[in-house]
Structures are given as structure tokens and as C-alpha cells.
Coordinates of C-alpha atoms in Angstrom, one line a residue:
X1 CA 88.1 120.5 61.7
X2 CA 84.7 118.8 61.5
X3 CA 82.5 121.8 59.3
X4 CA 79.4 123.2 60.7
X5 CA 76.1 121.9 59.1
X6 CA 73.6 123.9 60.6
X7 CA 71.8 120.8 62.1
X8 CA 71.3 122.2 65.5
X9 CA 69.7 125.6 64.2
X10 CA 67.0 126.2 67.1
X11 CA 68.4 123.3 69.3
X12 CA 68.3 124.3 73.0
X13 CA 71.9 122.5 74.5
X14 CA 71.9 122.2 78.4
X15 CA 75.5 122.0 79.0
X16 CA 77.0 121.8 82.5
X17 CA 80.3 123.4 83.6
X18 CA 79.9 125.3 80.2
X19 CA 82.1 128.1 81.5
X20 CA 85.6 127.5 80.4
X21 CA 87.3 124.1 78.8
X22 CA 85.5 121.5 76.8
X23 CA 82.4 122.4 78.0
X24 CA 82.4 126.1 76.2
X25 CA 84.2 124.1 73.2
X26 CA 81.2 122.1 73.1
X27 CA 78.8 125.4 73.1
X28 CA 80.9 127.1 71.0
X29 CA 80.7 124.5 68.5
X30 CA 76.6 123.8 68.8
X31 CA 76.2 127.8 68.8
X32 CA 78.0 128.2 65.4
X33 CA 74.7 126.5 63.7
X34 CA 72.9 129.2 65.8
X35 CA 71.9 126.5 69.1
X36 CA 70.6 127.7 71.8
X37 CA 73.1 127.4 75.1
X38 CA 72.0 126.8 78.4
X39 CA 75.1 127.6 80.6
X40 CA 74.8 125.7 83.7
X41 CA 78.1 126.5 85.3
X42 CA 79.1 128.0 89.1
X43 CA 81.8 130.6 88.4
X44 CA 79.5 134.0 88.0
X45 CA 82.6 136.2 89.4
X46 CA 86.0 136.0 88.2
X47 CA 88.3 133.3 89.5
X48 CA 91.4 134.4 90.3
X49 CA 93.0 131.4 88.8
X50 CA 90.9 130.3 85.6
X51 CA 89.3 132.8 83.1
X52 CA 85.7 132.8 82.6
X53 CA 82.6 133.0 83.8
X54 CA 78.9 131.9 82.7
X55 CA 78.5 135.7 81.4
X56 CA 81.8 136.2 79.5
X57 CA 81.0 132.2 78.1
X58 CA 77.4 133.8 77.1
X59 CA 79.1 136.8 75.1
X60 CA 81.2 134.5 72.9
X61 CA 78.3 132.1 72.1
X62 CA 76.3 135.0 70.8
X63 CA 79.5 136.5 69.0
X64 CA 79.5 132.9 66.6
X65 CA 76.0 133.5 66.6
X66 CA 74.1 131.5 69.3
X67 CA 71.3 132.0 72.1
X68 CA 72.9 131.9 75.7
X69 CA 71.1 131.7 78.9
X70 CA 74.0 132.1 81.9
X71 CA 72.6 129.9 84.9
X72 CA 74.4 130.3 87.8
X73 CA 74.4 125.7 88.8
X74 CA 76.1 124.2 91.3
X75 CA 75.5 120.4 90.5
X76 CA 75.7 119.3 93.5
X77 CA 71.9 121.4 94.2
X78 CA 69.3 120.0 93.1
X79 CA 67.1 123.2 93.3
X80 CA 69.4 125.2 91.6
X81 CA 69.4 122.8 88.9
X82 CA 66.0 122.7 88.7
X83 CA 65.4 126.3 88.5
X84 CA 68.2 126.2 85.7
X85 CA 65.9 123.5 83.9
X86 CA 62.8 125.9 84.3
X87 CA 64.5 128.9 82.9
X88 CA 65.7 127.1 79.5
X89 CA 62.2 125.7 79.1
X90 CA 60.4 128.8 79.6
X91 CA 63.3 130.8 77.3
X92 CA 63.4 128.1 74.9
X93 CA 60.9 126.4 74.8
X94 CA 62.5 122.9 76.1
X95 CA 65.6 120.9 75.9
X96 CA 67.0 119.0 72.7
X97 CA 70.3 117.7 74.0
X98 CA 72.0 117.7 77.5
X99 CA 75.5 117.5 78.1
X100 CA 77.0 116.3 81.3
X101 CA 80.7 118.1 81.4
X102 CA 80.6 119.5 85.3
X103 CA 83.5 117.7 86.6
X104 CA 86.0 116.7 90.2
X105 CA 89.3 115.4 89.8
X106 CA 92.2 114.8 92.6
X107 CA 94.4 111.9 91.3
X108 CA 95.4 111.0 95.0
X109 CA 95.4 107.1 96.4
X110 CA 93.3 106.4 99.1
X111 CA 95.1 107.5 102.6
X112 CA 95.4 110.4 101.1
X113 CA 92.0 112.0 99.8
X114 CA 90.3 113.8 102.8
X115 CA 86.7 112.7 102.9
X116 CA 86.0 116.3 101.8
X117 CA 87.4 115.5 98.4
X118 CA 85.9 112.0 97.9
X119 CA 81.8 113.7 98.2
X120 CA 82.9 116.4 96.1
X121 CA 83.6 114.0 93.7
X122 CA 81.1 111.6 94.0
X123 CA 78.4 114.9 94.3
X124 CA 79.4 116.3 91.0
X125 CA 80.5 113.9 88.4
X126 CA 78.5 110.9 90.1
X127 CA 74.9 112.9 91.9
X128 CA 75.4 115.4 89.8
X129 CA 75.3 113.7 86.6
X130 CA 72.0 111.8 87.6
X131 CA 70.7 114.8 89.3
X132 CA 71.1 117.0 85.9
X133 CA 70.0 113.8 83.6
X134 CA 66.6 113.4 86.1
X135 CA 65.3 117.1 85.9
X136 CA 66.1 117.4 82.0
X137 CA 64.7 114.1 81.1
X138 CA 61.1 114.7 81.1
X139 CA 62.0 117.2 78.4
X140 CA 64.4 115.5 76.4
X141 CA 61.7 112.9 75.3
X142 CA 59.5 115.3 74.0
X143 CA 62.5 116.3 71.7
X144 CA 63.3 115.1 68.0
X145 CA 66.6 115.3 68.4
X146 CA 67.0 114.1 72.5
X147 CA 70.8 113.0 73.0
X148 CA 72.6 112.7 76.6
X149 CA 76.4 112.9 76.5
X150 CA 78.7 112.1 78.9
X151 CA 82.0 113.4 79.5
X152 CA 83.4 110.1 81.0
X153 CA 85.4 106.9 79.9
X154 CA 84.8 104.0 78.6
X155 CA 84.3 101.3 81.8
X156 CA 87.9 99.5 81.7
X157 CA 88.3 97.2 84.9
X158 CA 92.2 96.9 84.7
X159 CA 93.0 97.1 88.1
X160 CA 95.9 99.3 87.3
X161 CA 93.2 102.1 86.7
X162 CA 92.2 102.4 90.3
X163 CA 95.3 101.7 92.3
X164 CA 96.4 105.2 92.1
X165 CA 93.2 106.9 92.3
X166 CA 90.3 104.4 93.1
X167 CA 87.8 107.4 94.6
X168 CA 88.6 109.3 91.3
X169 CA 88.2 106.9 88.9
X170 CA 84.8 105.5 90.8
X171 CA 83.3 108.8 90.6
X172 CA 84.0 109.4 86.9
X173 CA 82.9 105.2 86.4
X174 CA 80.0 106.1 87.6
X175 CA 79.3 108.9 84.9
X176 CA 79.8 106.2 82.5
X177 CA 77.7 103.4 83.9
X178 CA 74.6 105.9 83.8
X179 CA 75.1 105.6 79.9
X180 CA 74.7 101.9 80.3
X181 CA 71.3 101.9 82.5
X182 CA 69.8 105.6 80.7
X183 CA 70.9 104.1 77.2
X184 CA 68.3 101.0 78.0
X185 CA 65.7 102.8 80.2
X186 CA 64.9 105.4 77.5
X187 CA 65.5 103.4 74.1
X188 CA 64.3 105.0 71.3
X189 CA 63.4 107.7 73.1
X190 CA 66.7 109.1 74.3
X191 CA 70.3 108.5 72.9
X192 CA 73.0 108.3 75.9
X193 CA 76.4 107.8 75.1
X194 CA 79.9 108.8 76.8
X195 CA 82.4 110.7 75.0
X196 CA 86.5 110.4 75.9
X197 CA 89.6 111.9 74.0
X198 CA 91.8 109.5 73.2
X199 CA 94.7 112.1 74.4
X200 CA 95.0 114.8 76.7
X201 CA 93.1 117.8 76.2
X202 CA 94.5 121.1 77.1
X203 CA 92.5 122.6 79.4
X204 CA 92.5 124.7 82.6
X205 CA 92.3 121.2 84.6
X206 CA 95.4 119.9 82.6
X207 CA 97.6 123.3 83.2
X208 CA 96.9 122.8 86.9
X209 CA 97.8 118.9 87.0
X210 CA 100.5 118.5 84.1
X211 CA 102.3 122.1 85.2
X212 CA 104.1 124.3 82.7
X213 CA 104.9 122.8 79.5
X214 CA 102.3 120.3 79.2
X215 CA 100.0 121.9 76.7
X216 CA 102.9 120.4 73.6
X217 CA 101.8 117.1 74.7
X218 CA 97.6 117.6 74.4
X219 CA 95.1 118.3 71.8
X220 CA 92.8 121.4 71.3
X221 CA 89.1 121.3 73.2
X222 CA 87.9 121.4 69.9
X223 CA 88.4 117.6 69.2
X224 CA 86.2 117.4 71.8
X225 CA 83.8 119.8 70.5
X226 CA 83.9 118.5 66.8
X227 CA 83.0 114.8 68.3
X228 CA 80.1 115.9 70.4
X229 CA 78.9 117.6 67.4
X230 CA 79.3 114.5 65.3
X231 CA 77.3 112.4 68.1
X232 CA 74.7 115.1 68.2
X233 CA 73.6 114.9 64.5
X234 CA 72.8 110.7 64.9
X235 CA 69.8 109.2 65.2
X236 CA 67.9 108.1 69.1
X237 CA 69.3 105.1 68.0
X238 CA 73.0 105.7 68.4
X239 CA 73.0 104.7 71.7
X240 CA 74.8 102.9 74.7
X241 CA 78.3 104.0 73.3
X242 CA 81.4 105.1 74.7
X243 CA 83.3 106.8 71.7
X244 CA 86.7 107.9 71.4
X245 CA 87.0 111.5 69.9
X246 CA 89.4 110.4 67.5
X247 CA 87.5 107.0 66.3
X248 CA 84.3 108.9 65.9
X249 CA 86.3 111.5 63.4
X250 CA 87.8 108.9 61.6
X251 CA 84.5 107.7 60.7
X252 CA 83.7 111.0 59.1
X253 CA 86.5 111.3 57.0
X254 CA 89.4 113.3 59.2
X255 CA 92.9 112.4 58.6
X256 CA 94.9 115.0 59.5
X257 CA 94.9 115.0 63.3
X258 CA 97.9 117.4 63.4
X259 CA 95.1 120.1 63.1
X260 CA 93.8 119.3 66.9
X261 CA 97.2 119.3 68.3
X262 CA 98.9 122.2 70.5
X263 CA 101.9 121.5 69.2
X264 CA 101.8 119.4 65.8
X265 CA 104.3 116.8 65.6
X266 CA 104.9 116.8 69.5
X267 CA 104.3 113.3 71.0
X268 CA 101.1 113.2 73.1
X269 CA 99.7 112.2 76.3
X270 CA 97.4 109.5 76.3
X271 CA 94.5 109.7 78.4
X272 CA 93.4 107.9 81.4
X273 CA 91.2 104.8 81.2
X274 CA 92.6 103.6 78.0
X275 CA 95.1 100.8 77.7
X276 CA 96.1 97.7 75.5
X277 CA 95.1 94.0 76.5
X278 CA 95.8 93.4 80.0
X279 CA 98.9 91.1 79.4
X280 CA 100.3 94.1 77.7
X281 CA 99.8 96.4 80.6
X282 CA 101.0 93.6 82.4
X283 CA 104.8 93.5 81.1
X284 CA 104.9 97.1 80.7
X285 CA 104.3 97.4 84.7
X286 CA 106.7 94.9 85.3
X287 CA 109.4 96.6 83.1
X288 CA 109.8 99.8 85.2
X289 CA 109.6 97.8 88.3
X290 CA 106.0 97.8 89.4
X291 CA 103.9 94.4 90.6
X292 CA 100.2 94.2 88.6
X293 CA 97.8 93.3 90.9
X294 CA 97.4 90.0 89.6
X295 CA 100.8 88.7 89.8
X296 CA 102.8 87.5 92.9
X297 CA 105.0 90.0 94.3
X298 CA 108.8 88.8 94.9
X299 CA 110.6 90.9 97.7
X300 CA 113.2 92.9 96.2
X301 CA 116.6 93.0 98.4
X302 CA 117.5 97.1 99.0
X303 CA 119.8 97.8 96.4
X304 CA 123.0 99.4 98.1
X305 CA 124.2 102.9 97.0
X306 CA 126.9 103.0 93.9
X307 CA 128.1 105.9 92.1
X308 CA 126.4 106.3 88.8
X309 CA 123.4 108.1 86.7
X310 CA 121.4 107.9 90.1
X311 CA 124.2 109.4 92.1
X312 CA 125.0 112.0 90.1
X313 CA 121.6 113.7 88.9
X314 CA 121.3 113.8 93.2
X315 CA 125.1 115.7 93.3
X316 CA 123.8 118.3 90.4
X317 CA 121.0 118.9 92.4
X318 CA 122.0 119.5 95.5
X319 CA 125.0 122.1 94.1
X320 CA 121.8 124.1 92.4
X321 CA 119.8 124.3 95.5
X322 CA 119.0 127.5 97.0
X323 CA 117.3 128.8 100.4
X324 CA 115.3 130.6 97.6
X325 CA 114.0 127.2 96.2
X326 CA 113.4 125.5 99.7
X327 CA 111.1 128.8 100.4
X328 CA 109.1 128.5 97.3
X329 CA 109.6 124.8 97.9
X330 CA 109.1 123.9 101.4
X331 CA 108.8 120.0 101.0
X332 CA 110.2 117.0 101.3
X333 CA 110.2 114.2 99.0
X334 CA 111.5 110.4 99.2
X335 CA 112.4 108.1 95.9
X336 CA 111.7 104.5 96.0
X337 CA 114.0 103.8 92.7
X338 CA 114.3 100.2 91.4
X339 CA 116.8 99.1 89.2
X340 CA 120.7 99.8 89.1
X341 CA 121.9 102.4 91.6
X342 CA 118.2 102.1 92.8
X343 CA 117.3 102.3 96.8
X344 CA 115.4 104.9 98.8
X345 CA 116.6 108.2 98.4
X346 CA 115.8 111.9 99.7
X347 CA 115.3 115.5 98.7
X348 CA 114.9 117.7 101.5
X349 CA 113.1 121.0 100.1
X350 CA 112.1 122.3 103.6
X351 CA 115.2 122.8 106.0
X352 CA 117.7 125.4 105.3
X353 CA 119.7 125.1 101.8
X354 CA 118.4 121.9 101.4
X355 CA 120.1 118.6 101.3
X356 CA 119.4 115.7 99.5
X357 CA 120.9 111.7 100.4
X358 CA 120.8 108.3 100.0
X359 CA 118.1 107.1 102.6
X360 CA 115.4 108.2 104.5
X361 CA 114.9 111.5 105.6
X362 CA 115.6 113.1 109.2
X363 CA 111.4 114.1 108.6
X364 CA 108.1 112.0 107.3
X365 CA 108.2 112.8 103.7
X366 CA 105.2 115.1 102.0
X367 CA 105.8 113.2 98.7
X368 CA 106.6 109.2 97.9
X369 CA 107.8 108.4 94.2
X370 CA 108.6 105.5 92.9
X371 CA 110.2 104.5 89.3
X372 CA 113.1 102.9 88.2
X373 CA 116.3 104.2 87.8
X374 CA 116.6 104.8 83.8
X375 CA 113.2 106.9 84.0
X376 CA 114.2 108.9 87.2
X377 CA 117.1 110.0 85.5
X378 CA 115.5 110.8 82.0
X379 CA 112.7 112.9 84.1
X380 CA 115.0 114.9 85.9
X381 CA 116.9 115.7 82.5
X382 CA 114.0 116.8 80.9
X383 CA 113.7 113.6 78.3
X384 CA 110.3 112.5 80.5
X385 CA 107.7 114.4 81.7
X386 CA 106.3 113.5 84.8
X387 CA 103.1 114.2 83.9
X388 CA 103.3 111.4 80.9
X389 CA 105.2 109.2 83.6
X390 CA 102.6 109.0 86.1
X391 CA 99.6 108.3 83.5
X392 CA 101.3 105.7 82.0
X393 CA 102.5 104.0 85.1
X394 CA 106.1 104.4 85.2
X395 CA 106.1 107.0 88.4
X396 CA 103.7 105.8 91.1
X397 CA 103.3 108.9 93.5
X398 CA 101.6 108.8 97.0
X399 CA 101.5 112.2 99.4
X400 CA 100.7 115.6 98.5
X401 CA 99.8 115.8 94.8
X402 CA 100.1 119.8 94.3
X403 CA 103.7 119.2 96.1
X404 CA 104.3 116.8 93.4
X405 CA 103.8 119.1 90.7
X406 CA 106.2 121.8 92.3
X407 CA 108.6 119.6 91.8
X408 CA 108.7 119.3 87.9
X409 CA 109.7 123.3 88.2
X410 CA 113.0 122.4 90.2
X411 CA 113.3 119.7 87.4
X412 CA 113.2 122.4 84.7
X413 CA 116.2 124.2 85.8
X414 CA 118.2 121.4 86.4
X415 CA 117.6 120.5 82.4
X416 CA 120.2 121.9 81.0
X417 CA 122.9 120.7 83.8
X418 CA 121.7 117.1 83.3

């Protein structure tokens, strides 16, 4: 772990979505050299889902010996950021360092993200961020210290970033190209930089995409707290960056990296946004069956059923269905698998018992997956996780994302038949 200078003594850290995850990491961190923590964050009463709130994130900042001001901020309202903004400069005294963490996600392809979904995106990591940036500004230059960080990616234009996700990864883009133009506009005045992990970070976000079991395969929030705190003690003129937690640690002198992970010695997830040269991503789509988007697609004849791998995971798991798992279920999902015993298949989760086949279903499917044979079989016997299958571009899923994810439960059981 990255050890606590005492640097940001007196500091006053605006930091949005502060409430739970990285964002608390982050004020955790900052608090420890007794900073003063603006929590700009919506959740005032408990969620019934995710634990904490701006007032239980403000008791643990001043237990490690910090300031905290709980904001109730919806980033997506100007006023109430603005009032927020007012409050820390009359408590404070002004702002030293703003961090924009408030955050949308839905990893959904176009047809299938309601409207609804694309402005809440585009409202808070897009408006928001420029909203928050514009009212703290004004006080940030009057500041010695004056950094703007960005919880966003580095700008990658493989096309293989927005295929699955295009509103999603536009909306956290746009995060990052503010660094670009802020990181100009206020030179010398004003460092803005972007900050990424380099592998997944568990958080409440991750638990809800990734499902049970996915925390072995991420890191702690505190790499992400440890590299903020590193980019927080460089000059104005560290600016225009998009650093990767793990690069920026290197550079001051961490080695052990075991000491971040959940689980140490447990492969991890890498993180969207980040790939090899294109030509690599290139072959490695090509390998589990998928066509970049800058090659010529050859139609592939409809491979005919055989018995095999394929055939067999489906006859395990139709004996282990259940009216009990269609009930908790209540979906149904088609497989698009290329390869050797490929074809279309089906897993009917919603009509009684269940039934699975080679085909289409009797009903529209809730859930389209695609992936070659080898890596349909290894996911269903536990040897790939779908989470790490999907962000690395073996599975390509279109439908209903959250009945995606209640599928890697059915999975689970059928582990130790497979």
C-alpha cells in the first residue's frame, strides 16, 4: 500500500458519488492525512441493495481522522450541485481538488437500451461531469494544490469497444475527453487527468454485473485510492493524462501487487477500454468466432447437430432442471455457438420443467449468446467465467442483461456435474 504523507492536511476534496466504492476509497484515503471531504453523493437513506449513505461515508472519514461535509447531489441538478459547491466553500474555505467518480453503467447494445437509460448515462458521467467541473472551477484556480480527476478511460477507438455497448462507452468517453479540452483550457492553472484500473475493481457495481464469485477475480478500491492519492501530490503541471492505477504505482516503487488483490494469486479481470494493438485484438476475435469490424465477414454454413461436448453439457442440464429454477428463472435464452457441434441452440427457463434443444425456441428469446463451442462448454463447467468471457470478447450477449447474469447461478450448480 502506497503510505500516507500528510500532503493533503487542510485540503478540501469535492468528491462525487463518495458514498460507497472507489469514491469513499478515494476519501478515505485523502482523509487519512486529515483532508477535508465534500460528499457529493444521492443515497441519504439506506438502499436496500448497497450499504452506505453520505452520513455513514462521513462517520468513517472522521474515524481516520478527516473533515466531512455529507451533501445530498444528484449530478444530474445543477442547483443541487451548486448549493453543494457553496456549502464546502463557506465550511472550508474553498476547494483544492475535485474528483469526478458519480457514475451510469448498462453494458447493453443498442436495440436494447431504453432511451431512459441512455440520458441517465449521458446526464451523469457525461453533464454531470462538466456540470460538477464548471461550478468547482472558479475555486479550484485559486487553489495551490488544484487537480481534476476523472474516473474514466483512456480514449481507445477500437471498434470492438463500442459494438457491445456504444451508449455506455460514449458516455464514459466523454468523461475522458473533458481531460483533453480542461487539461488545455486551464494549463498551469488546473491539473486534469483521468484515472483507470488496469483490472476490475470490486465494487458494489461489479457484485451486481459479474454475480457471485467475481470478487476472486478483482482488486481492492484501494488501488484506486492509493493512485488518486499519488496523482494528487504532483504538480499543476501533470496534466492531460490518462493513467493506469497500476503504471502510476510502479512509478513509486510498488511491486507486490498481490497486496491489492481479493484473492492473491487468482487470475484477474481486465478492465474495459484496454487492449493490445489492434491486429492483436484482431486474431483474438477471430479465434472464438467473431468478425472485427474491419474485416470482411464470410457466411458461415449452420453447423448440423452431432453428439459431443456441446450435446452433452445441454443433456446434463436439462436432467437438473427444476419447476423451482424456471420460477426463480423465468427466461429464455438462445446460443449462437460456432465451431464443432456449434449451431443455434435453446434453453427454455420459462415454461414448465424447462426444456432445452437444438434450434430455435417455440418463444422470442429474452437472452442471445454467442461463443464458440470450446468456451461454451468451459463456462458452463465452471473453467470460464462469463463475466471475464464477455469483457474480453469471447461471449457477445444481446437481450436482457440482468437475465444474463441469472444465468451464471444455474451454471454454478451444474459445476460439479460437468
Amino acid at each position: 500500500m502506497l503510505p500516507n504523507t500528510g500532503r493533503l492536511a487542510g485540503c478540501t476534496v469535492f468528491i462525487t458519488g463518495a458514498s460507497r466504492g472507489i469514491g469513499k476509497a478515494i476519501a478515505l484515503k485523502a482523509a487519512k492525512d486529515g483532508a477535508n471531504i465534500v460528499i457529493a453523493a444521492k443515497t441519504a437513506q439506506p438502499h436496500p441493495k448497497l450499504l452506505g449513505t453520505i452520513y455513514t461515508a462521513a462517520e468513517e472519514i472522521e474515524a481516520v481522522g478527516g473533515k466531512a461535509l455529507p451533501c445530498i447531489v444528484d449530478v444530474r441538478d445543477e442547483q443541487q450541485i451548486s448549493d453543494a459547491v457553496q456549502k464546502a466553500v463557506k465550511k472550508f474555505g474553498g476547494i483544492d481538488i475535485l474528483v469526478n467518480n458519480a457514475s451510469a453503467i448498462s453494458l447493453t447494445n443498442t436495440l436494447d437500451t431504453p432511451t431512459k437509460r441512455v440520458d441517465l448515462m449521458m446526464n451523469v458521467n457525461t453533464r454531470g461531469t462538466y456540470l460538477t467541473s464548471k461550478a468547482c472551477i472558479p475555486y479550484l484556480k485559486k487553489s495551490k494544490v488544484a487537480h481534476i480527476l476523472n474516473i474514466s478511460p483512456p480514449l481507445n477507438l477500437n471498434p470492438v469497444w463500442f459494438k457491445e455497448h456504444c451508449a455506455y462507452t460514449i458516455a464514459k468517453y466523454g468523461m475522458s475527453m473533458y481531460v483533453l479540452g480542461m487539461a488545455e483550457e486551464f494549463k498551469g492553472e488546473i491539473a486534469v487527468n483521468a484515472l483507470w484500473p488496469k483490472t476490475a475493481i470490486h465494487t458494489a457495481a461489479m457484485e451486481m454485473l459479474g454475480g457471485p464469485g467475481i470478487e476472486s477475480q478483482c482488486r481492492k478500491v484501494d488501488i484506486i485510492a492509493d493512485a488518486a492519492y499519488s496523482i494528487f501530490q504532483k504538480p499543476k503541471s501533470f496534466t492531460g493524462n490518462f493513467v493506469i492505477d497500476e503504471n502510476i504505482l510502479k512509478a513509486e516503487g510498488i511491486q507486490n501487487f498481490d497486496i491489492y488483490a481479493i484473492k492473491p494469486g487468482h487470475p484477474l479481470q481486465p478492465d474495459f477500454f484496454l487492449d493490445e494493438y489492434p491486429e492483436a485484438v484482431s486474431k483474438k476475435m477471430e479465434s472464438t468466432g467473431a468478425v472485427p469490424e474491419f474485416k470482411e465477414e464470410k457466411p458461415q454454413p449452420q453447423p448440423k447437430p452431432r453428439s459431443g461436448a456441446v450435446e452433452k453439457t445441454f443433456r446434463i442440464v436439462k436432467d437438473s432442471l427444476s419447476d423451482d429454477i424456471v420460477k426463480a428463472t423465468q427466461a429464455i435464452y438462445l446460443f449462437e455457438l460456432s465451431g464443432e457441434d456449434g449451431g443455434t441452440w435453446f434453453l427454455d427457463l420459462k415454461s414448465k420443467g424447462g426444456n432445452v434443444g437444438y434450434g430455435e425456441p417455440s418463444d422470442q428469446a429474452d437472452v442471445v449468446m454467442s461463443m464458440s463451442t470450446d468456451d461454451f462448454v468451459k463456462m458452463f463447467s465452471g473453467k470460464l467465467k462469463p463475466t471475464m468471457a464477455f469483457m474480453s470478447g469471447k461471449l457477445k450477449i444481446k437481450g436482457n442483461m440482468a437475465l444474463a447474469i441469472k444465468l451464471e447461478k444455474l451454471m454454478n450448480q451444474m459445476n460439479a456435474r460437468l
